[in-house]
Amino acid sequence: MKDKGITEDRLVLLKGVSGAFRPGVLTALMGVSGAGKTTLMDVLAGRKTGGYIEGDINISGYPKNQETFARIAGYCEQNDIHSPHVTVYESLVYSAWLRLSPDVDSEARQMFVEQVMELVELTSLRGALVGLPGVNGLSTEQRKRLTIAVELVANPSIIFMDEPTSGLDARAAAIVMRAVRNTVDTGRTVVCTIHQPSIDIFEAFDEVNCSKDKEIV
């Protein structure tokens, strides 16, 4: 088709984006639906495999290598997908055995699991069955914290969270944000997309990047 003079028309999802995320700083990506928040986060996390990505992504001043980056980054989906037939503790142990390096011994894995449960305040629920959403087991807010914990047991330095307070009432959202803040206070870099936050949730963030029409404004 190019030989016949038909030009390629690319759909632009992001343009003119620049910024930086720092360790120990909780950053929000805000914007209306379709503004490109999740797209930007997916590009940074290396989850976009199709299309064209132009520009530079640097980690600590060095060009990003996706294979290396994947080992130090975690991603919390908006939808909490967990096996309903295992306990909170078993979910975390399973993730730790899958995600941690083979060089990490059993004792260290166990230590990571215990530390993470305490960090996101799930210790009291360690023996609770995850269950099915809206049917039995954990509440929506508890499942959100479990999603964060499943990523944390891999000991990532950078964590991306896609709308961690989506679908929660004010009280439940505050509990989840406390877990997020605890994560940031360990020195990790945490980036969250957020949509229509309450004033309390908004004030929990250290920095805010607003997107509009596929650009950071």
Tab-separated table of C-alpha atoms in Angstrom:
chain	number	residue	atom	x	y	z
A	1	MET	CA	0.000	0.000	0.000
A	2	LYS	CA	2.955	2.288	0.655
A	3	ASP	CA	4.105	1.603	-2.925
A	4	LYS	CA	0.804	3.054	-4.130
A	5	GLY	CA	1.361	6.269	-2.202
A	6	ILE	CA	-0.925	5.517	0.731
A	7	THR	CA	0.605	6.987	3.874
A	8	GLU	CA	0.516	5.257	7.234
A	9	ASP	CA	-1.839	6.892	9.721
A	10	ARG	CA	-0.825	6.055	13.291
A	11	LEU	CA	-3.151	6.470	16.230
A	12	VAL	CA	-1.236	8.490	18.838
A	13	LEU	CA	-1.954	7.346	22.405
A	14	LEU	CA	0.678	9.471	24.185
A	15	LYS	CA	2.652	12.526	23.131
A	16	GLY	CA	5.118	14.945	24.671
A	17	VAL	CA	5.348	13.021	27.938
A	18	SER	CA	8.197	13.745	30.339
A	19	GLY	CA	8.681	13.399	34.073
A	20	ALA	CA	10.428	11.507	36.844
A	21	PHE	CA	9.409	9.201	39.688
A	22	ARG	CA	11.549	9.047	42.815
A	23	PRO	CA	12.127	6.489	45.581
A	24	GLY	CA	10.119	7.090	48.745
A	25	VAL	CA	7.698	9.361	46.890
A	26	LEU	CA	4.062	8.425	46.206
A	27	THR	CA	3.113	9.728	42.764
A	28	ALA	CA	-0.374	9.894	41.263
A	29	LEU	CA	-1.235	9.858	37.567
A	30	MET	CA	-4.548	11.715	37.331
A	31	GLY	CA	-6.858	12.502	34.457
A	32	VAL	CA	-10.261	11.862	32.958
A	33	SER	CA	-11.126	8.508	31.409
A	34	GLY	CA	-9.197	8.056	28.166
A	35	ALA	CA	-6.538	10.626	29.062
A	36	GLY	CA	-3.774	8.022	28.806
A	37	LYS	CA	-3.013	7.322	32.480
A	38	THR	CA	-2.994	3.540	32.287
A	39	THR	CA	-1.398	3.595	28.832
A	40	LEU	CA	1.503	5.638	30.186
A	41	MET	CA	1.931	3.317	33.139
A	42	ASP	CA	1.804	0.253	30.884
A	43	VAL	CA	4.489	1.732	28.621
A	44	LEU	CA	6.740	2.491	31.593
A	45	ALA	CA	6.192	-1.004	32.999
A	46	GLY	CA	6.946	-2.629	29.640
A	47	ARG	CA	3.483	-4.128	29.258
A	48	LYS	CA	2.816	-2.612	25.819
A	49	THR	CA	4.276	-4.914	23.179
A	50	GLY	CA	2.476	-3.679	20.057
A	51	GLY	CA	2.691	-0.419	18.156
A	52	TYR	CA	5.532	2.083	18.259
A	53	ILE	CA	7.180	3.564	21.336
A	54	GLU	CA	9.454	6.545	20.769
A	55	GLY	CA	11.582	8.371	23.316
A	56	ASP	CA	13.823	7.407	26.215
A	57	ILE	CA	13.072	5.704	29.527
A	58	ASN	CA	15.903	5.811	32.062
A	59	ILE	CA	16.307	4.054	35.396
A	60	SER	CA	18.729	5.802	37.774
A	61	GLY	CA	20.194	7.603	34.767
A	62	TYR	CA	20.734	4.481	32.668
A	63	PRO	CA	18.670	3.341	29.650
A	64	LYS	CA	15.944	0.928	30.694
A	65	ASN	CA	16.569	-2.761	29.971
A	66	GLN	CA	13.214	-4.553	30.091
A	67	GLU	CA	14.637	-7.933	31.107
A	68	THR	CA	16.397	-6.404	34.105
A	69	PHE	CA	13.541	-3.999	34.856
A	70	ALA	CA	11.007	-6.836	35.044
A	71	ARG	CA	12.921	-8.296	38.000
A	72	ILE	CA	12.776	-5.087	40.048
A	73	ALA	CA	9.249	-3.918	39.195
A	74	GLY	CA	5.778	-4.978	40.334
A	75	TYR	CA	2.383	-4.213	38.807
A	76	CYS	CA	-0.937	-4.281	40.678
A	77	GLU	CA	-3.869	-4.729	38.316
A	78	GLN	CA	-7.142	-2.888	38.857
A	79	ASN	CA	-8.957	-6.235	38.926
A	80	ASP	CA	-7.950	-8.403	41.882
A	81	ILE	CA	-7.457	-11.934	40.547
A	82	HIS	CA	-6.622	-14.563	43.167
A	83	SER	CA	-7.240	-18.261	43.636
A	84	PRO	CA	-10.369	-18.503	45.837
A	85	HIS	CA	-9.438	-21.837	47.427
A	86	VAL	CA	-6.235	-20.835	49.243
A	87	THR	CA	-5.566	-18.689	52.297
A	88	VAL	CA	-3.932	-15.272	52.391
A	89	TYR	CA	-0.731	-16.827	53.711
A	90	GLU	CA	-0.698	-19.530	51.020
A	91	SER	CA	-1.220	-16.909	48.292
A	92	LEU	CA	1.847	-15.011	49.451
A	93	VAL	CA	4.014	-18.111	49.889
A	94	TYR	CA	3.082	-19.259	46.381
A	95	SER	CA	3.996	-15.854	44.925
A	96	ALA	CA	7.279	-15.786	46.854
A	97	TRP	CA	8.327	-19.215	45.552
A	98	LEU	CA	7.466	-18.238	41.970
A	99	ARG	CA	8.899	-14.721	41.938
A	100	LEU	CA	11.980	-14.689	44.153
A	101	SER	CA	15.377	-15.741	42.841
A	102	PRO	CA	16.368	-19.407	43.357
A	103	ASP	CA	19.313	-18.052	45.362
A	104	VAL	CA	16.915	-16.905	48.104
A	105	ASP	CA	16.660	-19.675	50.692
A	106	SER	CA	13.459	-20.912	52.323
A	107	GLU	CA	14.068	-18.989	55.542
A	108	ALA	CA	14.468	-15.687	53.690
A	109	ARG	CA	11.296	-16.326	51.669
A	110	GLN	CA	9.394	-16.966	54.873
A	111	MET	CA	10.769	-13.745	56.340
A	112	PHE	CA	9.630	-11.760	53.281
A	113	VAL	CA	6.115	-13.186	53.563
A	114	GLU	CA	5.830	-12.321	57.265
A	115	GLN	CA	7.193	-8.801	56.728
A	116	VAL	CA	4.819	-8.109	53.854
A	117	MET	CA	1.767	-9.336	55.782
A	118	GLU	CA	2.657	-6.969	58.601
A	119	LEU	CA	3.333	-4.102	56.188
A	120	VAL	CA	-0.109	-4.261	54.551
A	121	GLU	CA	-1.871	-5.273	57.779
A	122	LEU	CA	-2.913	-8.776	56.712
A	123	THR	CA	-1.339	-10.714	59.601
A	124	SER	CA	-4.683	-11.155	61.357
A	125	LEU	CA	-6.119	-12.603	58.126
A	126	ARG	CA	-3.284	-15.013	57.348
A	127	GLY	CA	-5.526	-18.076	57.728
A	128	ALA	CA	-8.560	-16.607	55.952
A	129	LEU	CA	-9.680	-18.116	52.647
A	130	VAL	CA	-9.502	-15.665	49.755
A	131	GLY	CA	-12.903	-16.764	48.441
A	132	LEU	CA	-14.911	-15.385	45.541
A	133	PRO	CA	-15.501	-11.623	45.097
A	134	GLY	CA	-18.887	-10.585	46.436
A	135	VAL	CA	-19.721	-14.145	47.509
A	136	ASN	CA	-17.486	-15.204	50.397
A	137	GLY	CA	-14.004	-14.771	51.794
A	138	LEU	CA	-12.146	-11.464	51.751
A	139	SER	CA	-13.828	-8.100	51.287
A	140	THR	CA	-12.972	-5.942	48.260
A	141	GLU	CA	-10.637	-3.789	50.348
A	142	GLN	CA	-8.849	-6.841	51.782
A	143	ARG	CA	-8.433	-8.279	48.290
A	144	LYS	CA	-6.856	-4.993	47.175
A	145	ARG	CA	-4.320	-5.258	49.986
A	146	LEU	CA	-3.650	-8.886	49.059
A	147	THR	CA	-2.968	-7.789	45.472
A	148	ILE	CA	-0.369	-5.336	46.773
A	149	ALA	CA	1.116	-7.984	49.074
A	150	VAL	CA	1.438	-10.548	46.266
A	151	GLU	CA	3.642	-8.065	44.395
A	152	LEU	CA	5.602	-7.010	47.468
A	153	VAL	CA	6.813	-10.533	48.313
A	154	ALA	CA	8.858	-10.390	45.092
A	155	ASN	CA	10.729	-7.490	46.760
A	156	PRO	CA	10.393	-4.971	43.893
A	157	SER	CA	11.996	-1.523	43.958
A	158	ILE	CA	9.285	0.007	41.759
A	159	ILE	CA	5.556	-0.704	41.968
A	160	PHE	CA	2.847	0.426	39.556
A	161	MET	CA	-0.758	0.380	40.798
A	162	ASP	CA	-3.742	0.779	38.500
A	163	GLU	CA	-6.500	2.590	40.437
A	164	PRO	CA	-5.954	0.873	43.812
A	165	THR	CA	-9.005	2.586	45.370
A	166	SER	CA	-11.428	1.860	42.520
A	167	GLY	CA	-14.811	0.591	43.721
A	168	LEU	CA	-14.127	1.277	47.410
A	169	ASP	CA	-16.019	3.455	49.859
A	170	ALA	CA	-14.182	6.190	51.773
A	171	ARG	CA	-13.261	4.016	54.755
A	172	ALA	CA	-12.034	1.077	52.658
A	173	ALA	CA	-10.084	3.410	50.360
A	174	ALA	CA	-8.365	4.963	53.385
A	175	ILE	CA	-7.275	1.508	54.614
A	176	VAL	CA	-5.849	0.619	51.190
A	177	MET	CA	-4.050	3.963	50.944
A	178	ARG	CA	-2.513	3.320	54.365
A	179	ALA	CA	-1.062	0.088	52.970
A	180	VAL	CA	0.189	1.996	49.927
A	181	ARG	CA	1.795	4.633	52.153
A	182	ASN	CA	3.456	1.933	54.257
A	183	THR	CA	4.918	0.554	51.028
A	184	VAL	CA	6.271	3.964	50.003
A	185	ASP	CA	7.823	4.467	53.430
A	186	THR	CA	10.063	1.424	52.825
A	187	GLY	CA	11.877	3.523	50.199
A	188	ARG	CA	10.195	2.058	47.134
A	189	THR	CA	9.045	4.042	44.103
A	190	VAL	CA	5.244	3.806	43.854
A	191	VAL	CA	3.176	5.152	40.950
A	192	CYS	CA	-0.643	4.985	40.997
A	193	THR	CA	-3.289	5.908	38.479
A	194	ILE	CA	-6.229	7.513	40.233
A	195	HIS	CA	-9.672	8.641	39.074
A	196	GLN	CA	-11.890	11.103	40.941
A	197	PRO	CA	-10.174	10.788	44.351
A	198	SER	CA	-11.684	12.210	47.517
A	199	ILE	CA	-9.791	15.050	49.174
A	200	ASP	CA	-8.359	12.647	51.758
A	201	ILE	CA	-7.050	10.281	49.074
A	202	PHE	CA	-5.694	13.197	47.024
A	203	GLU	CA	-3.761	14.566	49.994
A	204	ALA	CA	-2.149	11.152	50.582
A	205	PHE	CA	-0.013	11.629	47.458
A	206	ASP	CA	3.320	13.433	47.497
A	207	GLU	CA	3.308	14.360	43.811
A	208	VAL	CA	0.601	14.492	41.134
A	209	ASN	CA	1.006	14.267	37.356
A	210	CYS	CA	-2.136	15.327	35.483
A	211	SER	CA	-2.800	14.043	31.982
A	212	LYS	CA	-5.124	15.555	29.392
A	213	ASP	CA	-5.560	14.663	25.728
A	214	LYS	CA	-2.698	12.140	25.932
A	215	GLU	CA	-0.233	14.692	27.360
A	216	ILE	CA	1.120	15.494	30.835
A	217	VAL	CA	-0.036	19.006	31.703
